[in-house]
Amino acid sequence: MTPSVRVAVVGCGHGSLNEIYAEVDRQIAVRGWSGVDVVVVGGDFQSLRNADDAACISVPAKYRQLGDFPEYYSGAREAPYLTIFCSGNHEASNYLFELYYGGWAAPNIYFMGAANVLRLGPLRIAGMSGIWKGYDYKKAHSERLPYRYEEISSIYHTREIDVRKLMHLRTQVDVGISHDWPRGIEHFGDFNELFRKKGHLRDDSTHGVLGSQAAREVLNYLRPAYWFSAHLHVRFLAAMPHDGASLRKIAPGKDEPAAWAFEAVPKPPTNAVLAGSASQQNVKPNNLASGKDEAIMSAWRNLGAELRVKEKAEADKYRADYEARKGTNVAGPGHTLTWKKPNGEAQHTVYGPDGSKVKVESEESVRNQDEIALSSSSSSGGSNRSSPNRASPKQASPNRASPDKPPLNLLSHIKAGDSEVSRMGLDGASESNLSHSLVDLAVSKGEEVRSKLPSSFATPPPMSPTSAKKVTPEGVTNDLTKFMSLDKPHNRDRYVELVEVNPVSQPTDLSASTPAPLRLQYDKEWLAITRVFADDLELGNPNARVPPSPNEATALAAIMRAEDWIEQHVVQRGLMDVPLNFRPIAPFYDSNSSIMTPKMPMEYPNNQTEDFCNLIGIKNKFALTDEERAARMEAGARREANRPPPPPGGQKHARGKRAGKGRGGRGSGKKANAGKSDWS
């Protein structure tokens, strides 16, 4: 049996390494463990080496702080546990970009790079950095020191050119790491508790824009057994089944969170008969046992029939009122009478100043107050910014439903009044579980059910994909992902949690024989993929266009050839261990230096990036001569037309200026959050 790996999962770091390691020690003592194999930090690590790096971190000047990292960079302290991290939106991005392919940020502290796959003993770990911004996703990496004002933020936006490499893996991974949440993951956990803690996230969730679309695509494709994130400063757990599987509650494992006490139940064979229908291709996981489907569907159909009768009666009332008023023109000159046809269409009769009928207008129905809205609009184009067609936050109701959950009044109707549900013992089910069950059931039965319900039950338009949907490869077989996101230090929720991770990937000869303490190793398939896509990378060119991703057959052939090369030049030469080649290059922190300087630091070509490129035989596009570095600094940052220079002392944007969470930039505007900051 493959041994488990003990992992200390951490939310956002925010430079508080000393406190994080102390909390890990405390929890190890409580658990009675001898230690952990690795500490995983979900971003916002804030690896500032010195005061100059502070000019490149995206926080308002008044929240700048060096944190503890300078001590670890200089060697004054050493991390007591192997630590790996992805990057978020509050980083010394200039430093981390030197380690684009991954590398040691300090002794025993490893940065995953823009995207990466590594091995740690029996574990295979995939990571992706940054946060989701749809308008930058397809762009090249045009940022390079010295940065323009807006590049300090855009540099940490996730790019498709990095994610596409993860989407060409063909074998199972055990753990996924991202700073941003996979989009929609909140619907697979207790979202009511989440919104109680973070009420401003409800609107983003309702409109389907909470989290990263890129991370969700990677999660759907790779199906790791575990996925760890941070960013939203809240503890949240979820269990997400794959491939049409449903969830079955089981007894919690030893020291495992109750929210993970599920097992995946494969989709019943009887559903295969419906697989030929186009409407069945995107079946969502059903959270109920298979024998209860028809009873719930009966309850839903009955509800739809009741609503149709009610709507027809209301329309008849409008019609009768119109007929009674038609001859007398009680509306008066310049007024409009509105009535509703039985088909739900609203008709407006407009009268002129002299009282004569001017025109009759028909338009799309305006929902009546009793109609239940199941679908909601999503932002278009994959961007997290509000679109013209999207309802404003002021219009959003706490009772409004998303495509993944019915509104609460629907739940109340079914839970309190339907005998079928009561006989099945679901009248006491939580709203979270019941909402999943009902929506999943409707989707799994196809559009025939929705067509019999009011128009508000229509299937919402699909969210614009960032790339064509890929079929899960044969080597990926896991059917349940356990998701965890944690808080940050100095906040209200838990920010460190110990997890015993059970691998689901196939061990290699190297990983199976690795003794404790475990050390990081390269992944053969990932090295091959990186070698294949290396030429697509272009740096510092604002006019660069990312080459299109090759078709599957072409990419697979190239990756197979690259794997043969890696086998011969890396594996057989015994070079799969990640070398311990950290070397400090930037100056250490000088206490006499101010972190308020607006001056950009110089770029320091990193020896680790050079070593990695040589290892897999690719060109190091990050290499710069001293003359080239000096010339770049003398030329200064490129400035866009009509763009004023940055204010002295750093950026001035705050939460109300697109510095919030969830939607990737909008502040919540809630009074409850007044005076608080997410920068600390």
XYZ file of C-alpha atoms in Angstrom, residues 39 52 90 201 245 254 326 430 645:
9
model
C 4.104 22.781 4.212
C 13.623 47.570 -3.410
C 0.264 40.267 -3.365
C -19.230 36.675 -2.215
C -20.673 10.452 -10.109
C -9.401 9.581 11.386
C -60.627 49.333 -23.168
C -29.779 20.626 4.696
C 2.999 58.552 -14.063
